PDB file of C-alpha atoms in Angstrom:
ATOM      1  CA  MET A 999     144.174 109.983  91.934  1.00 50.00           C
ATOM      2  CA  ILE A1000     146.953 109.562  89.396  1.00 54.00           C
ATOM      3  CA  LYS A1001     150.330 109.910  91.041  1.00 61.00           C
ATOM      4  CA  ARG A1002     152.514 112.572  89.470  1.00 73.00           C
ATOM      5  CA  PRO A1003     155.740 112.467  91.477  1.00 77.00           C
ATOM      6  CA  ASN A1004     157.702 114.599  88.986  1.00 87.00           C
ATOM      7  CA  LEU A1005     155.072 117.356  89.098  1.00 87.00           C
ATOM      8  CA  THR A1006     154.838 117.171  92.884  1.00 88.00           C
ATOM      9  CA  ARG A1007     158.590 117.520  93.141  1.00 91.00           C
ATOM     10  CA  GLN A1008     158.587 120.382  90.627  1.00 94.00           C
ATOM     11  CA  ILE A1009     155.964 122.278  92.664  1.00 94.00           C
ATOM     12  CA  ALA A1010     157.822 121.679  95.941  1.00 93.00           C
ATOM     13  CA  GLN A1011     161.102 122.938  94.461  1.00 96.00           C
ATOM     14  CA  ALA A1012     159.367 125.972  92.943  1.00 96.00           C
ATOM     15  CA  LEU A1013     157.839 126.862  96.310  1.00 94.00           C
ATOM     16  CA  LYS A1014     161.315 126.805  97.877  1.00 93.00           C
ATOM     17  CA  ARG A1015     162.684 129.192  95.216  1.00 93.00           C
ATOM     18  CA  SER A1016     159.707 131.517  94.721  1.00 92.00           C
ATOM     19  CA  ARG A1017     157.210 133.173  96.996  1.00 91.00           C
ATOM     20  CA  VAL A1018     154.437 132.766  94.436  1.00 93.00           C
ATOM     21  CA  VAL A1019     153.991 129.745  92.185  1.00 95.00           C
ATOM     22  CA  ALA A1020     151.231 129.630  89.595  1.00 92.00           C
ATOM     23  CA  LEU A1021     150.005 126.198  88.632  1.00 93.00           C
ATOM     24  CA  ILE A1022     148.108 126.668  85.418  1.00 89.00           C
ATOM     25  CA  GLY A1023     146.310 124.397  82.986  1.00 88.00           C
ATOM     26  CA  PRO A1024     143.006 123.677  81.385  1.00 86.00           C
ATOM     27  CA  ARG A1025     139.934 122.875  83.490  1.00 85.00           C
ATOM     28  CA  GLN A1026     139.807 119.377  84.958  1.00 84.00           C
ATOM     29  CA  CYS A1027     143.486 118.622  84.418  1.00 86.00           C
ATOM     30  CA  GLY A1028     144.256 117.986  88.116  1.00 85.00           C
ATOM     31  CA  LYS A1029     145.456 121.320  89.477  1.00 91.00           C
ATOM     32  CA  THR A1030     143.167 121.220  92.515  1.00 91.00           C
ATOM     33  CA  THR A1031     144.022 117.592  93.170  1.00 89.00           C
ATOM     34  CA  MET A1032     147.728 118.431  93.146  1.00 89.00           C
ATOM     35  CA  ALA A1033     147.175 121.337  95.569  1.00 91.00           C
ATOM     36  CA  ARG A1034     145.125 119.158  97.901  1.00 89.00           C
ATOM     37  CA  GLY A1035     148.170 116.969  98.236  1.00 87.00           C
ATOM     38  CA  LEU A1036     150.014 119.933  99.765  1.00 88.00           C
ATOM     39  CA  VAL A1037     147.285 121.658 101.782  1.00 90.00           C
ATOM     40  CA  SER A1038     144.057 120.190 103.050  1.00 89.00           C
ATOM     41  CA  THR A1039     140.888 121.902 101.784  1.00 85.00           C
ATOM     42  CA  ASP A1040     139.675 122.323 105.380  1.00 87.00           C
ATOM     43  CA  SER A1041     142.835 124.174 106.312  1.00 89.00           C
ATOM     44  CA  PRO A1042     142.697 127.966 106.856  1.00 88.00           C
ATOM     45  CA  ASN A1043     145.482 128.082 104.223  1.00 90.00           C
ATOM     46  CA  TYR A1044     143.193 126.807 101.449  1.00 93.00           C
ATOM     47  CA  PHE A1045     140.978 129.227  99.551  1.00 92.00           C
ATOM     48  CA  ASP A1046     138.686 127.952  96.779  1.00 93.00           C
ATOM     49  CA  LEU A1047     137.293 131.012  95.007  1.00 92.00           C
ATOM     50  CA  GLU A1048     134.424 128.918  93.619  1.00 92.00           C
ATOM     51  CA  ASP A1049     133.253 128.514  97.229  1.00 91.00           C
ATOM     52  CA  PRO A1050     131.125 131.500  98.373  1.00 91.00           C
ATOM     53  CA  GLN A1051     132.612 131.354 101.881  1.00 87.00           C
ATOM     54  CA  SER A1052     136.203 131.569 100.613  1.00 85.00           C
ATOM     55  CA  LEU A1053     135.178 134.219  98.091  1.00 84.00           C
ATOM     56  CA  ALA A1054     133.600 136.337 100.844  1.00 84.00           C
ATOM     57  CA  ARG A1055     136.903 136.409 102.721  1.00 81.00           C
ATOM     58  CA  PHE A1056     138.289 138.463  99.827  1.00 80.00           C
ATOM     59  CA  ASP A1057     135.377 140.888  99.373  1.00 79.00           C
ATOM     60  CA  GLN A1058     137.414 143.923 100.450  1.00 76.00           C
ATOM     61  CA  PRO A1059     141.118 144.453  99.741  1.00 69.00           C
ATOM     62  CA  LEU A1060     141.885 145.195 103.394  1.00 73.00           C
ATOM     63  CA  THR A1061     140.001 142.069 104.509  1.00 74.00           C
ATOM     64  CA  ALA A1062     141.939 139.992 102.009  1.00 76.00           C
ATOM     65  CA  LEU A1063     145.240 141.459 103.153  1.00 76.00           C
ATOM     66  CA  ASN A1064     144.408 140.752 106.790  1.00 76.00           C
ATOM     67  CA  ALA A1065     143.215 137.209 105.974  1.00 75.00           C
ATOM     68  CA  LEU A1066     146.478 136.357 104.262  1.00 79.00           C
ATOM     69  CA  LYS A1067     149.173 138.208 106.165  1.00 79.00           C
ATOM     70  CA  SER A1068     148.985 136.169 109.359  1.00 80.00           C
ATOM     71  CA  LEU A1069     149.139 132.748 107.667  1.00 85.00           C
ATOM     72  CA  LYS A1070     152.276 130.622 107.490  1.00 87.00           C
ATOM     73  CA  GLY A1071     153.381 127.775 105.267  1.00 90.00           C
ATOM     74  CA  VAL A1072     151.883 127.129 101.836  1.00 94.00           C
ATOM     75  CA  ILE A1073     148.723 129.109 101.057  1.00 93.00           C
ATOM     76  CA  VAL A1074     146.632 127.797  98.139  1.00 95.00           C
ATOM     77  CA  ILE A1075     144.328 130.128  96.234  1.00 93.00           C
ATOM     78  CA  ASP A1076     142.303 128.038  93.748  1.00 93.00           C
ATOM     79  CA  GLU A1077     140.497 129.588  90.813  1.00 91.00           C
ATOM     80  CA  VAL A1078     142.443 132.842  91.330  1.00 88.00           C
ATOM     81  CA  GLN A1079     141.354 134.104  87.919  1.00 83.00           C
ATOM     82  CA  ARG A1080     137.931 134.805  89.478  1.00 84.00           C
ATOM     83  CA  ARG A1081     139.502 137.606  91.563  1.00 84.00           C
ATOM     84  CA  PRO A1082     142.165 139.407  89.495  1.00 82.00           C
ATOM     85  CA  ASP A1083     142.147 142.163  92.103  1.00 83.00           C
ATOM     86  CA  LEU A1084     144.053 139.770  94.403  1.00 85.00           C
ATOM     87  CA  PHE A1085     147.253 140.057  92.331  1.00 85.00           C
ATOM     88  CA  PRO A1086     148.205 143.511  93.708  1.00 86.00           C
ATOM     89  CA  ILE A1087     147.454 142.240  97.239  1.00 84.00           C
ATOM     90  CA  LEU A1088     149.745 139.281  96.649  1.00 86.00           C
ATOM     91  CA  ARG A1089     152.431 141.650  95.405  1.00 87.00           C
ATOM     92  CA  ILE A1090     152.164 143.660  98.656  1.00 85.00           C
ATOM     93  CA  LEU A1091     152.455 140.507 100.751  1.00 84.00           C
ATOM     94  CA  VAL A1092     155.324 139.057  98.749  1.00 86.00           C
ATOM     95  CA  ASP A1093     157.305 142.291  99.003  1.00 86.00           C
ATOM     96  CA  ARG A1094     157.102 142.219 102.811  1.00 78.00           C
ATOM     97  CA  THR A1095     160.074 140.635 104.481  1.00 66.00           C
ATOM     98  CA  PRO A1096     160.212 138.285 106.131  1.00 74.00           C
ATOM     99  CA  LEU A1097     157.204 136.508 104.713  1.00 72.00           C
ATOM    100  CA  PRO A1098     156.426 133.271 106.567  1.00 78.00           C
ATOM    101  CA  ALA A1099     154.217 132.015 103.709  1.00 87.00           C
ATOM    102  CA  ARG A1100     154.452 130.876 100.095  1.00 91.00           C
ATOM    103  CA  PHE A1101     151.544 131.115  97.704  1.00 93.00           C
ATOM    104  CA  LEU A1102     150.442 128.427  95.291  1.00 96.00           C
ATOM    105  CA  ILE A1103     147.859 130.002  92.970  1.00 93.00           C
ATOM    106  CA  LEU A1104     145.806 127.820  90.665  1.00 93.00           C
ATOM    107  CA  GLY A1105     144.204 129.109  87.516  1.00 88.00           C
ATOM    108  CA  SER A1106     143.205 128.544  83.939  1.00 80.00           C
ATOM    109  CA  THR A1107     145.521 128.973  80.989  1.00 70.00           C
ATOM    110  CA  SER A1108     143.571 131.938  79.708  1.00 67.00           C
ATOM    111  CA  SER A1109     145.653 134.743  78.309  1.00 59.00           C
ATOM    112  CA  ASP A1110     143.910 137.260  80.641  1.00 67.00           C
ATOM    113  CA  PHE A1111     145.005 135.301  83.704  1.00 64.00           C
ATOM    114  CA  LEU A1112     148.600 135.061  82.475  1.00 64.00           C
ATOM    115  CA  ARG A1113     148.710 138.758  81.575  1.00 68.00           C
ATOM    116  CA  GLN A1114     147.244 139.908  84.911  1.00 68.00           C
ATOM    117  CA  SER A1115     149.576 137.772  86.980  1.00 68.00           C
ATOM    118  CA  ALA A1116     152.623 138.711  84.884  1.00 65.00           C
ATOM    119  CA  GLU A1117     151.873 142.407  85.210  1.00 74.00           C
ATOM    120  CA  SER A1118     151.217 142.465  88.964  1.00 76.00           C
ATOM    121  CA  LEU A1119     153.744 139.866  90.037  1.00 81.00           C
ATOM    122  CA  ALA A1120     156.571 140.490  87.558  1.00 79.00           C
ATOM    123  CA  GLY A1121     159.812 138.981  88.921  1.00 80.00           C
ATOM    124  CA  ARG A1122     157.963 137.391  91.852  1.00 85.00           C
ATOM    125  CA  LEU A1123     156.119 134.577  90.135  1.00 87.00           C
ATOM    126  CA  GLU A1124     157.179 131.123  88.915  1.00 91.00           C
ATOM    127  CA  THR A1125     154.754 129.394  86.548  1.00 89.00           C
ATOM    128  CA  ILE A1126     154.250 125.638  86.124  1.00 91.00           C
ATOM    129  CA  GLU A1127     152.027 124.435  83.309  1.00 88.00           C
ATOM    130  CA  MET A1128     150.087 121.185  83.499  1.00 84.00           C
TER     131      MET A1128
END
C-alpha cells in the first residue's frame, strides 16, 4: 500500500468536523484501501455494498436504519452509489443528537452520486476527492 499521510490526516480531521464525509474518486484509486486503514473490513462498522451480505443488510429502509443506529465510531459504507436510497436514511441518522457515529462513505465521482448526496445531505456532508 502506498502511504498517504496527508490524505489520512485530511480524512481524520474531516471526520472530527463533519458527521458524514464522502471520499470520492475514480475506480481503483485507493478509496477502499484508505478506509481499511480506519476500519477493518471484518468489523460490523464496515459495509461493502459490492458484497451481497452487506447489501442484504440494507434491503429495507427500516432494516438499514436499525443496522446503523446502534453503531459507534467510524462507519464505512463502500460503493454507496449502489444504494442511493441510503442517503435519506443517513440524513435521518445524522440529524439525531447525540450521534455516537461518524460516516465515511466511499463512491465514484459520477455526477449522479454527487447530486444525490448533495441533495439529501446538504449542509451535513464534507467531500474529499482523491
